[in-house]
Short mmCIF file of C-alpha atoms in Angstrom, two decimals:
data_model
loop_
_atom_site.label_atom_id
_atom_site.label_comp_id
_atom_site.label_asym_id
_atom_site.label_seq_id
_atom_site.Cartn_x
_atom_site.Cartn_y
_atom_site.Cartn_z
CA MET F 278 -16.20 9.16 6.90
CA SER F 279 -19.10 9.74 4.33
CA SER F 280 -20.95 6.56 5.70
CA PHE F 281 -21.75 8.66 8.85
CA LYS F 282 -25.39 10.02 8.95
CA LEU F 283 -23.91 12.61 11.61
CA LEU F 284 -21.88 13.95 8.59
CA LYS F 285 -25.31 14.76 6.67
CA TYR F 286 -26.32 17.62 9.38
CA PRO F 287 -25.51 21.02 9.07
CA THR F 288 -21.96 21.77 10.00
CA LEU F 289 -23.18 23.61 13.31
CA VAL F 290 -25.44 20.96 14.29
CA GLN F 291 -22.25 18.47 13.93
CA LYS F 292 -20.13 20.72 15.92
CA GLN F 293 -22.63 20.72 18.88
CA ILE F 294 -23.25 16.81 18.50
CA ILE F 295 -19.53 15.95 18.79
CA GLU F 296 -18.96 18.62 21.65
CA GLU F 297 -21.63 16.59 23.58
CA MET F 298 -19.42 13.24 23.07
CA ASP F 299 -17.26 12.43 26.35
CA ILE F 300 -13.57 11.28 25.38
CA GLN F 301 -14.37 8.17 24.92
CA GLU F 302 -17.19 8.43 22.54
CA ARG F 303 -14.72 10.94 20.44
CA LEU F 304 -11.88 8.42 20.84
CA PHE F 305 -14.35 5.66 19.17
CA PHE F 306 -15.22 8.38 16.42
CA SER F 307 -11.95 9.38 15.61
CA SER F 308 -10.52 5.91 15.67
CA LEU F 309 -13.10 4.90 12.48
CA SER F 310 -11.41 7.83 10.15
CA THR F 311 -8.15 8.95 9.34
CA ASN F 312 -9.87 12.14 8.25
CA ALA F 313 -11.79 12.63 11.59
CA CYS F 314 -8.90 14.94 13.31
CA SER F 315 -9.25 17.23 10.59
CA HIS F 316 -12.79 17.43 10.31
CA PHE F 317 -12.81 18.30 14.00
CA ARG F 318 -10.44 20.90 13.63
CA HIS F 319 -12.44 22.22 10.58
CA LEU F 320 -15.43 22.31 12.69
CA GLY F 321 -13.70 24.05 15.30
CA VAL F 322 -14.73 21.40 17.81
CA ARG F 323 -13.55 22.29 21.55
CA LYS F 324 -11.22 19.75 23.10
CA ILE F 325 -12.03 18.34 26.38
CA GLY F 326 -9.50 19.38 29.00
CA VAL F 327 -7.10 16.70 30.38
CA TYR F 328 -4.87 17.56 33.44
CA GLU F 329 -2.23 15.23 32.57
CA MET F 330 -0.91 12.41 30.52
CA HIS F 331 1.50 9.77 31.78
CA ILE F 332 3.59 7.78 29.19
CA ASP F 333 5.40 4.65 31.31
CA VAL F 334 7.30 2.20 29.26
CA SER F 335 8.60 -0.64 31.09
CA CYS F 336 10.34 -3.92 30.23
CA THR F 337 7.09 -5.87 29.71
CA ALA F 338 4.38 -3.23 28.97
CA ALA F 339 3.76 0.51 27.99
CA GLU F 340 1.07 2.29 29.63
CA ILE F 341 -0.51 5.59 28.72
CA ARG F 342 -2.60 7.28 31.43
CA LEU F 343 -5.28 10.33 30.80
CA ASN F 344 -6.31 11.84 34.03
CA TYR F 345 -9.38 14.09 33.36
CA SER F 346 -12.65 15.28 35.25
CA TYR F 347 -14.29 12.20 35.10
CA GLY F 348 -11.37 9.84 35.94
CA TRP F 349 -8.85 8.12 34.56
CA LEU F 350 -8.49 6.48 30.92
CA ILE F 351 -5.63 3.76 30.40
CA PHE F 352 -4.26 2.28 27.69
CA LYS F 353 -1.55 -0.59 28.11
CA ILE F 354 0.27 -2.35 25.69
CA PHE F 355 1.33 -5.65 26.69
CA TYR F 356 4.40 -7.30 25.05
CA TYR F 357 4.18 -10.85 25.68
CA THR F 358 0.57 -11.42 27.11
CA LYS F 359 -2.15 -12.20 25.21
CA ILE F 360 -5.55 -10.80 25.72
CA ASP F 361 -8.72 -12.50 25.93
CA ARG F 362 -12.29 -11.08 24.84
CA THR F 363 -11.17 -8.64 22.11
CA MET F 364 -12.75 -6.46 19.30
CA ASN F 365 -10.79 -4.77 16.39
CA PHE F 366 -9.61 -1.20 17.24
CA ILE F 367 -8.75 0.89 14.05
CA LEU F 368 -5.66 3.15 14.74
CA GLU F 369 -4.57 4.93 11.60
CA LYS F 370 -5.45 1.97 9.26
CA THR F 371 -3.90 -0.51 11.43
CA SER F 372 -5.99 -2.94 13.11
CA LEU F 373 -5.46 -3.82 16.67
CA PRO F 374 -7.20 -6.37 19.14
CA VAL F 375 -8.28 -4.46 22.28
CA SER F 376 -9.97 -5.60 25.45
CA ILE F 377 -12.02 -2.99 26.81
CA GLY F 378 -12.96 -2.61 30.59
CA ARG F 379 -14.40 0.04 33.20
CA ASN F 380 -15.38 0.90 36.36
CA ASP F 381 -16.55 4.13 38.28
CA ILE F 382 -12.89 5.70 37.88
CA PHE F 383 -11.03 3.76 35.53
CA LYS F 384 -11.63 3.10 31.58
CA HIS F 385 -9.09 0.88 30.30
CA TYR F 386 -7.88 -0.39 26.84
CA HIS F 387 -5.77 -3.40 26.59
CA PHE F 388 -3.70 -4.18 23.51
CA SER F 389 -1.11 -6.96 23.19
CA VAL F 390 1.84 -7.23 20.39
CA ALA F 391 2.18 -10.68 21.94
CA ASP F 392 2.06 -12.28 18.24
CA TYR F 393 4.89 -10.00 17.06
CA THR F 394 8.28 -12.17 16.85
CA ALA F 395 9.97 -9.64 15.24
CA GLY F 396 10.04 -5.66 15.70
CA LYS F 397 8.16 -5.56 18.91
CA MET F 398 9.32 -2.71 20.35
CA LYS F 399 9.04 -0.75 17.00
CA ALA F 400 5.58 -1.76 17.11
CA VAL F 401 4.76 -0.56 20.54
CA VAL F 402 6.42 2.91 19.78
CA GLU F 403 4.35 3.43 16.74
CA ILE F 404 1.22 2.37 18.55
CA ILE F 405 1.95 5.07 21.14
CA GLY F 406 2.94 7.58 18.80
CA LYS F 407 -0.29 7.13 16.96
CA LEU F 408 -2.35 6.97 20.28
CA THR F 409 -0.82 10.31 21.36
CA LYS F 410 -1.70 11.63 18.16
CA LEU F 411 -5.03 10.77 18.51
CA LEU F 412 -5.30 11.54 22.07
CA SER F 413 -4.13 15.33 21.67
CA CYS F 414 -6.37 15.72 18.68
CA ILE F 415 -9.55 15.12 20.94
CA SER F 416 -8.01 16.73 24.46
CA ASN F 417 -6.26 19.58 25.60
CA ILE F 418 -3.65 17.84 27.55
CA GLU F 419 -2.09 20.42 30.32
CA THR F 420 0.93 18.57 31.45
CA CYS F 421 2.76 15.29 29.60
CA HIS F 422 4.98 13.16 31.94
CA VAL F 423 7.48 10.67 29.87
CA LYS F 424 9.46 7.93 31.45
CA TYR F 425 11.56 6.47 28.55
CA THR F 426 14.61 6.24 26.95
CA HIS F 427 14.00 6.51 23.26
CA PRO F 428 14.00 9.59 21.09
CA LEU F 429 10.83 11.60 22.06
CA THR F 430 10.15 12.13 18.16
CA SER F 431 9.17 8.54 18.08
CA LEU F 432 6.39 9.05 21.00
CA PHE F 433 5.23 12.21 19.14
CA PRO F 434 5.39 11.86 15.52
CA ASN F 435 3.31 14.86 14.40
CA VAL F 436 5.74 17.54 15.97
CA HIS F 437 4.21 20.59 14.26
CA GLY F 438 0.69 19.60 14.31
CA VAL F 439 -1.65 19.01 17.63
CA GLN F 440 1.15 18.46 20.24
CA LYS F 441 0.53 21.51 22.34
CA PHE F 442 1.39 20.60 25.98
CA GLY F 443 1.04 23.11 28.72
CA LYS F 444 4.11 21.43 30.40
CA ILE F 445 6.42 18.49 29.90
CA GLU F 446 8.32 16.54 32.25
CA ILE F 447 10.78 13.81 31.10
CA SER F 448 12.47 11.39 33.13
CA ASN F 449 14.76 8.40 32.74
CA TYR F 450 12.81 5.24 32.89
CA ALA F 451 16.56 3.17 32.80
CA GLY F 452 18.31 5.01 35.15
CA PRO F 453 21.13 7.75 35.01
CA GLU F 454 23.54 5.09 33.95
CA LYS F 455 21.99 4.90 30.68
CA GLY F 456 20.13 8.08 30.14
CA MET F 457 17.35 9.64 28.10
CA LYS F 458 18.18 9.57 24.50
CA LEU F 459 16.86 13.11 23.89
CA THR F 460 18.50 14.04 20.38
CA VAL F 461 18.49 17.73 18.92
CA GLU F 462 15.43 16.74 16.67
CA ASP F 463 13.73 16.02 19.92
CA PHE F 464 13.76 19.66 20.71
CA ASP F 465 11.64 20.21 18.05
CA ILE F 466 8.84 19.07 20.16
CA ILE F 467 10.09 21.58 22.69
CA THR F 468 10.37 24.66 20.66
CA ASN F 469 7.47 24.35 18.37
CA SER F 470 4.88 23.50 20.96
CA LYS F 471 3.25 26.10 23.34
CA TYR F 472 5.29 24.32 26.54
CA LEU F 473 5.50 26.43 29.70
CA SER F 474 8.21 24.30 31.60
CA ILE F 475 10.29 21.02 30.64
CA GLN F 476 12.20 18.85 33.29
CA CYS F 477 14.54 16.70 31.87
CA SER F 478 16.56 13.98 33.95
CA LEU F 479 19.38 13.28 31.50
CA ALA F 480 22.72 12.04 31.37
CA GLY F 481 25.40 12.92 28.37
CA MET F 482 23.63 16.02 27.35
CA ARG F 483 26.33 18.14 26.83
CA LYS F 484 26.62 18.07 22.65
CA THR F 485 22.81 18.09 22.58
CA VAL F 486 22.04 20.94 25.01
CA ASN F 487 25.05 23.06 23.32
CA THR F 488 23.39 22.58 19.93
CA PHE F 489 20.27 23.64 21.36
CA LEU F 490 21.66 26.56 22.69
CA LYS F 491 23.54 27.62 19.59
CA GLY F 492 19.89 27.11 17.53
CA TRP F 493 18.29 29.40 20.22
CA VAL F 494 21.02 31.88 19.69
CA ALA F 495 21.05 32.10 16.08
CA GLY F 496 17.27 32.54 16.14
CA ASN F 497 16.19 29.17 14.85
CA HIS F 498 13.47 28.72 17.35
CA THR F 499 11.63 32.06 17.29
CA ASN F 500 8.33 30.38 17.95
CA SER F 501 9.19 29.20 20.98
CA GLU F 502 7.25 30.12 23.96
CA VAL F 503 9.31 28.04 26.61
CA ALA F 504 9.52 29.90 29.83
CA HIS F 505 12.05 27.35 31.20
CA ILE F 506 13.70 24.24 30.97
CA TYR F 507 15.47 22.35 33.86
CA VAL F 508 18.01 19.87 32.91
CA HIS F 509 19.75 17.64 35.59
CA PHE F 510 22.42 15.54 34.07
CA CYS F 511 25.43 13.78 35.09
CA LEU F 512 29.23 14.90 34.25
CA TYR F 513 32.51 12.57 34.80
CA SER F 514 35.07 14.72 36.72
CA ASN F 515 37.41 15.39 34.08
CA ARG F 516 34.62 17.35 32.20
CA LYS F 517 33.76 20.79 32.52
CA ILE F 518 30.36 22.46 32.46
CA THR F 519 31.79 25.15 30.14
CA ASP F 520 31.18 22.50 27.37
CA LEU F 521 27.87 23.69 27.30
CA PHE F 522 28.54 27.11 26.10
CA THR F 523 31.37 26.12 23.35
CA GLY F 524 30.85 28.55 20.40
CA ILE F 525 28.29 30.44 22.46
CA GLU F 526 28.82 34.23 23.58
CA THR F 527 27.73 34.45 27.28
CA THR F 528 27.60 37.43 29.65
CA GLU F 529 27.30 37.78 33.27
CA SER F 530 23.54 37.34 34.36
CA THR F 531 21.81 39.89 35.26
CA THR F 532 19.21 37.34 37.18
CA THR F 533 20.54 36.83 40.61
CA VAL F 534 20.93 33.23 42.08
CA GLU F 535 18.26 34.11 44.49
CA GLN F 536 15.78 35.18 41.83
CA MET F 537 16.48 31.93 40.29
CA LYS F 538 15.90 29.83 43.36
CA SER F 539 12.64 31.79 43.84
CA ILE F 540 11.34 30.10 40.48
CA LYS F 541 13.08 26.47 41.07
CA SER F 542 13.82 25.86 44.26
CA GLU F 543 17.10 23.32 43.32
CA TYR F 544 20.35 24.45 44.54
CA ILE F 545 21.77 26.67 41.82
CA ASP F 546 25.49 28.45 42.37
CA GLN F 547 25.97 30.50 39.36
CA THR F 548 24.09 31.88 36.40
CA VAL F 549 25.17 33.44 32.63
CA ASP F 550 23.04 34.99 30.33
CA ILE F 551 22.99 34.13 26.29
CA TYR F 552 20.90 36.49 23.96
CA ARG F 553 18.56 35.53 20.80
CA GLN F 554 20.17 37.53 17.84
CA SER F 555 16.93 37.74 16.20
CA ASP F 556 14.93 39.78 19.19
CA GLN F 557 17.22 40.24 21.64
CA MET F 558 15.32 37.94 23.86
CA ARG F 559 17.38 37.32 26.91
CA ALA F 560 17.80 33.47 28.58
CA THR F 561 19.37 32.98 31.90
CA VAL F 562 21.28 29.50 32.34
CA GLY F 563 21.64 28.53 36.06
CA PHE F 564 23.72 25.58 37.16
CA ASP F 565 24.93 23.66 40.31
CA ASN F 566 28.43 22.43 40.27
CA LYS F 567 28.08 21.38 43.67
CA GLY F 568 25.83 18.31 43.14
CA SER F 569 28.48 15.58 44.05
CA LYS F 570 29.25 16.78 47.50
CA ARG F 571 25.64 16.89 48.43
CA GLN F 572 25.46 13.22 47.39
CA SER F 573 26.59 11.28 50.40
CA GLN F 574 26.54 7.70 49.13
CA PRO F 575 26.13 7.44 45.21
CA THR F 576 23.98 4.74 44.50
CA GLU F 577 25.26 2.01 41.97
CA SER F 578 24.05 3.36 38.96
CA ILE F 579 25.86 6.90 40.01
CA ARG F 580 29.51 6.01 40.76
CA SER F 581 31.56 8.32 42.97
CA GLU F 582 33.70 9.48 39.85
CA ILE F 583 30.51 11.21 38.62
CA VAL F 584 30.03 14.90 39.12
CA ASN F 585 26.53 15.91 39.33
CA TYR F 586 25.36 19.36 37.84
CA GLU F 587 21.89 21.02 37.21
CA ALA F 588 21.14 23.54 34.89
CA ILE F 589 18.17 25.78 34.24
CA ILE F 590 17.70 27.31 31.09
CA MET F 591 15.04 29.99 30.96
CA ALA F 592 13.57 32.24 28.38
CA GLY F 593 13.04 35.66 29.44
CA ARG F 594 9.38 36.11 28.55
CA PRO F 595 8.38 39.47 29.79
CA ASP F 596 4.88 38.37 30.30
CA VAL F 597 5.81 35.28 32.57
CA TYR F 598 8.78 37.08 34.20
CA SER F 599 8.98 40.63 34.89
CA MET F 600 12.84 40.57 36.16
CA TRP F 601 13.76 39.63 32.45
CA PRO F 602 13.00 42.71 30.09
CA ARG F 603 12.88 41.38 26.34
CA ASN F 604 15.44 44.21 25.29
CA ALA F 605 18.20 44.17 28.21
CA ALA F 606 20.45 46.85 29.34
CA LYS F 607 24.21 47.01 28.06
CA ARG F 608 25.73 43.80 27.69
CA ARG F 609 28.72 42.72 28.85
CA SER F 610 30.33 40.43 26.33
CA SER F 611 32.57 37.54 27.33
CA SER F 612 33.56 34.35 24.84
CA ALA F 613 33.02 32.09 27.90
CA PRO F 614 30.63 31.71 31.18
CA PRO F 615 32.30 32.95 34.69
CA SER F 616 34.94 30.66 35.99
CA LEU F 617 33.68 27.60 37.71
#
């Protein structure tokens, strides 16, 4: 960045000039140097507010869309289609051909990995990871919507860095028969960022959720500011919801089903409480074990032998929900949740 004349100005002037840049100008500025993001942080540059970011990965293309006050900024990565009228775009030392267009509402960047004969999806994931890292450096993204079937850490490589979404919603693009490949490592994205709400649509998550709950109880996620996690997943009928609580001490919940419904409108049948050992913070877990009865005609991807469960995991932050005091009253210990 030493070649930039801007950097010869006093730091206060640099900050004022950069803060006058729109999101595209900052994007170009950031793409020219690997030190740009750290320089922005050093100057204390205010980020540009972005209402939401969508990450959609399909079988032919991947798309990242930012919705902010002046319209939409769209990045599209084509797997097989080549693009014309390109220029080189430097993204963390990787030079990519890009076609740039705009109208009054949409500004779009089109990338192509059509020339990749091997490792095509690996290249796509790397590009998405670099873009999300760069975009979160220059913008404050309130909500992130993800539709994908790969680990989240591949889309958000800098877990402990700039990823500070207010809310993330994860849904399963491939359908319930495959399920989101969420791993225990992916929960680091949840617990080390300032998420307020996390919604997942997942399948086969018993072991992963159980590991996360055990870690939360053990105090491994003391930096967590999570208000609640909503998990919708499918279990075969010979499985039990108690699999989620194997090796976890639970108590009969002091949060009523009606209180849970007042926060989340989905059906909730029962609730249990768990406590974090480090500070006695209480989390309420609510679930629905009648989902299959409500599903009149299962689709091809959700066969009749599958029982649907919905679970809500809510961490008791007194500043968010007054009904959940940080230090609970006398606990009623139990080695397992109430019978289902």
